[in-house]
mmCIF file with all atom_site columns, C-alpha atoms in Angstrom:
data_model
loop_
_atom_site.group_PDB
_atom_site.id
_atom_site.type_symbol
_atom_site.label_atom_id
_atom_site.label_alt_id
_atom_site.label_comp_id
_atom_site.label_asym_id
_atom_site.label_entity_id
_atom_site.label_seq_id
_atom_site.pdbx_PDB_ins_code
_atom_site.Cartn_x
_atom_site.Cartn_y
_atom_site.Cartn_z
_atom_site.occupancy
_atom_site.B_iso_or_equiv
_atom_site.pdbx_formal_charge
_atom_site.auth_seq_id
_atom_site.auth_comp_id
_atom_site.auth_asym_id
_atom_site.auth_atom_id
_atom_site.pdbx_PDB_model_num
ATOM 1  C CA . MET A 1 1  ? 28.241 -5.727  32.618 1.00 93.00 ? 289 MET A CA 1
ATOM 2  C CA . LYS A 1 2  ? 29.048 -5.957  28.962 1.00 95.00 ? 290 LYS A CA 1
ATOM 3  C CA . LEU A 1 3  ? 32.264 -4.020  27.158 1.00 95.00 ? 291 LEU A CA 1
ATOM 4  C CA . ASN A 1 4  ? 29.720 -2.138  25.448 1.00 95.00 ? 292 ASN A CA 1
ATOM 5  C CA . THR A 1 5  ? 28.184 -1.170  28.665 1.00 96.00 ? 293 THR A CA 1
ATOM 6  C CA . ALA A 1 6  ? 31.453 -0.541  29.766 1.00 97.00 ? 294 ALA A CA 1
ATOM 7  C CA . VAL A 1 7  ? 32.442 1.867   26.794 1.00 97.00 ? 295 VAL A CA 1
ATOM 8  C CA . SER A 1 8  ? 29.162 3.681   27.388 1.00 97.00 ? 296 SER A CA 1
ATOM 9  C CA . LYS A 1 9  ? 28.983 4.866   30.641 1.00 98.00 ? 297 LYS A CA 1
ATOM 10 C CA . ARG A 1 10 ? 33.119 5.133   30.579 1.00 98.00 ? 298 ARG A CA 1
ATOM 11 C CA . LEU A 1 11 ? 31.593 8.312   27.522 1.00 98.00 ? 299 LEU A CA 1
ATOM 12 C CA . THR A 1 12 ? 28.937 9.313   29.503 1.00 98.00 ? 300 THR A CA 1
ATOM 13 C CA . GLU A 1 13 ? 31.390 9.825   32.199 1.00 98.00 ? 301 GLU A CA 1
ATOM 14 C CA . LEU A 1 14 ? 34.256 11.614  30.228 1.00 98.00 ? 302 LEU A CA 1
ATOM 15 C CA . LEU A 1 15 ? 31.402 13.773  28.411 1.00 98.00 ? 303 LEU A CA 1
ATOM 16 C CA . LYS A 1 16 ? 30.785 14.379  31.424 1.00 98.00 ? 304 LYS A CA 1
ATOM 17 C CA . ASP A 1 17 ? 34.005 15.536  33.221 1.00 97.00 ? 305 ASP A CA 1
ATOM 18 C CA . ARG A 1 18 ? 34.731 17.983  30.246 1.00 97.00 ? 306 ARG A CA 1
ATOM 19 C CA . ASP A 1 19 ? 31.359 19.530  30.060 1.00 98.00 ? 307 ASP A CA 1
ATOM 20 C CA . MET A 1 20 ? 30.647 18.313  26.846 1.00 98.00 ? 308 MET A CA 1
ATOM 21 C CA . THR A 1 21 ? 27.576 17.186  24.397 1.00 98.00 ? 309 THR A CA 1
ATOM 22 C CA . GLN A 1 22 ? 27.426 14.527  21.932 1.00 98.00 ? 310 GLN A CA 1
ATOM 23 C CA . TYR A 1 23 ? 27.032 17.851  19.594 1.00 98.00 ? 311 TYR A CA 1
ATOM 24 C CA . GLN A 1 24 ? 30.358 18.974  20.645 1.00 98.00 ? 312 GLN A CA 1
ATOM 25 C CA . LEU A 1 25 ? 32.168 15.718  20.308 1.00 98.00 ? 313 LEU A CA 1
ATOM 26 C CA . TYR A 1 26 ? 30.880 15.672  17.110 1.00 98.00 ? 314 TYR A CA 1
ATOM 27 C CA . LEU A 1 27 ? 32.077 18.633  15.860 1.00 98.00 ? 315 LEU A CA 1
ATOM 28 C CA . LYS A 1 28 ? 35.609 17.866  17.809 1.00 98.00 ? 316 LYS A CA 1
ATOM 29 C CA . SER A 1 29 ? 36.041 14.223  16.382 1.00 98.00 ? 317 SER A CA 1
ATOM 30 C CA . GLY A 1 30 ? 33.974 13.681  13.396 1.00 97.00 ? 318 GLY A CA 1
ATOM 31 C CA . VAL A 1 31 ? 32.219 10.697  13.879 1.00 98.00 ? 319 VAL A CA 1
ATOM 32 C CA . PRO A 1 32 ? 29.199 10.764  13.456 1.00 98.00 ? 320 PRO A CA 1
ATOM 33 C CA . LYS A 1 33 ? 26.356 12.459  16.314 1.00 97.00 ? 321 LYS A CA 1
ATOM 34 C CA . SER A 1 34 ? 24.374 9.171   15.489 1.00 97.00 ? 322 SER A CA 1
ATOM 35 C CA . THR A 1 35 ? 27.726 7.036   16.259 1.00 98.00 ? 323 THR A CA 1
ATOM 36 C CA . ILE A 1 36 ? 27.953 9.173   19.850 1.00 98.00 ? 324 ILE A CA 1
ATOM 37 C CA . GLY A 1 37 ? 24.862 7.926   20.424 1.00 97.00 ? 325 GLY A CA 1
ATOM 38 C CA . ASN A 1 38 ? 24.451 4.339   19.518 1.00 97.00 ? 326 ASN A CA 1
ATOM 39 C CA . VAL A 1 39 ? 27.870 3.960   21.158 1.00 98.00 ? 327 VAL A CA 1
ATOM 40 C CA . ILE A 1 40 ? 26.220 5.134   24.443 1.00 97.00 ? 328 ILE A CA 1
ATOM 41 C CA . ASN A 1 41 ? 22.671 3.850   23.609 1.00 97.00 ? 329 ASN A CA 1
ATOM 42 C CA . CYS A 1 42 ? 24.529 0.403   23.846 1.00 96.00 ? 330 CYS A CA 1
ATOM 43 C CA . SER A 1 43 ? 22.956 -0.106  19.954 1.00 95.00 ? 331 SER A CA 1
ATOM 44 C CA . TYR A 1 44 ? 26.371 -2.202  18.756 1.00 92.00 ? 332 TYR A CA 1
ATOM 45 C CA . ASP A 1 45 ? 27.236 -5.261  20.680 1.00 90.00 ? 333 ASP A CA 1
ATOM 46 C CA . SER A 1 46 ? 30.684 -3.633  20.038 1.00 91.00 ? 334 SER A CA 1
ATOM 47 C CA . VAL A 1 47 ? 32.530 -0.933  18.576 1.00 93.00 ? 335 VAL A CA 1
ATOM 48 C CA . LYS A 1 48 ? 35.292 -0.335  16.534 1.00 96.00 ? 336 LYS A CA 1
ATOM 49 C CA . LEU A 1 49 ? 38.739 0.923   17.273 1.00 96.00 ? 337 LEU A CA 1
ATOM 50 C CA . ARG A 1 50 ? 39.323 3.486   14.683 1.00 97.00 ? 338 ARG A CA 1
ATOM 51 C CA . ILE A 1 51 ? 36.111 5.128   15.969 1.00 97.00 ? 339 ILE A CA 1
ATOM 52 C CA . LEU A 1 52 ? 37.239 4.927   19.939 1.00 98.00 ? 340 LEU A CA 1
ATOM 53 C CA . HIS A 1 53 ? 40.468 6.373   18.472 1.00 98.00 ? 341 HIS A CA 1
ATOM 54 C CA . GLU A 1 54 ? 38.386 9.647   17.008 1.00 98.00 ? 342 GLU A CA 1
ATOM 55 C CA . ILE A 1 55 ? 36.066 9.976   19.728 1.00 98.00 ? 343 ILE A CA 1
ATOM 56 C CA . CYS A 1 56 ? 39.499 10.046  22.176 1.00 98.00 ? 344 CYS A CA 1
ATOM 57 C CA . GLN A 1 57 ? 41.119 12.733  19.656 1.00 98.00 ? 345 GLN A CA 1
ATOM 58 C CA . GLY A 1 58 ? 37.952 14.491  20.349 1.00 98.00 ? 346 GLY A CA 1
ATOM 59 C CA . LEU A 1 59 ? 37.854 14.033  24.030 1.00 98.00 ? 347 LEU A CA 1
ATOM 60 C CA . ASP A 1 60 ? 41.851 14.918  23.779 1.00 97.00 ? 348 ASP A CA 1
ATOM 61 C CA . ILE A 1 61 ? 43.096 11.819  25.768 1.00 98.00 ? 349 ILE A CA 1
ATOM 62 C CA . ASN A 1 62 ? 44.992 9.061   24.396 1.00 96.00 ? 350 ASN A CA 1
ATOM 63 C CA . ILE A 1 63 ? 43.167 5.337   24.284 1.00 97.00 ? 351 ILE A CA 1
ATOM 64 C CA . LYS A 1 64 ? 44.921 4.303   27.870 1.00 97.00 ? 352 LYS A CA 1
ATOM 65 C CA . ASP A 1 65 ? 43.241 6.693   29.251 1.00 97.00 ? 353 ASP A CA 1
ATOM 66 C CA . PHE A 1 66 ? 40.208 5.944   27.774 1.00 98.00 ? 354 PHE A CA 1
ATOM 67 C CA . PHE A 1 67 ? 40.438 3.174   29.384 1.00 97.00 ? 355 PHE A CA 1
ATOM 68 C CA . ASP A 1 68 ? 41.842 3.977   32.571 1.00 97.00 ? 356 ASP A CA 1
ATOM 69 C CA . SER A 1 69 ? 39.371 2.814   34.382 1.00 97.00 ? 357 SER A CA 1
ATOM 70 C CA . PRO A 1 70 ? 37.332 0.516   37.015 1.00 97.00 ? 358 PRO A CA 1
ATOM 71 C CA . LEU A 1 71 ? 34.822 -0.325  34.718 1.00 97.00 ? 359 LEU A CA 1
ATOM 72 C CA . PHE A 1 72 ? 37.364 -2.349  32.767 1.00 96.00 ? 360 PHE A CA 1
ATOM 73 C CA . GLU A 1 73 ? 38.973 -3.692  34.852 1.00 96.00 ? 361 GLU A CA 1
ATOM 74 C CA . GLU A 1 74 ? 38.660 -7.955  34.356 1.00 94.00 ? 362 GLU A CA 1
ATOM 75 C CA . GLN A 1 75 ? 35.917 -8.684  37.336 1.00 95.00 ? 363 GLN A CA 1
ATOM 76 C CA . ASN A 1 76 ? 33.523 -6.479  36.093 1.00 93.00 ? 364 ASN A CA 1
ATOM 77 C CA . LEU A 1 77 ? 33.122 -7.842  33.168 1.00 95.00 ? 365 LEU A CA 1
ATOM 78 C CA . GLU A 1 78 ? 31.513 -10.008 32.000 1.00 91.00 ? 366 GLU A CA 1
ATOM 79 C CA . PRO A 1 79 ? 33.698 -13.200 29.878 1.00 81.00 ? 367 PRO A CA 1
#
């Protein structure tokens, strides 16, 4: 799968685990709702690390925790 798809799936998974909406993440992270929606809908070919960092702050996790998922294992990602 493409990296942006893996990021989308991981963010969706983390929101579901926390019973959190995109709007609640926006309130906690300061990342615009439209940007969060674009990440989830794979509207971007890539996501800026700064945006991921802010999203992680809103989720109360660090970047390492975000990428700690089988979704990001090399064999699951397209080159």
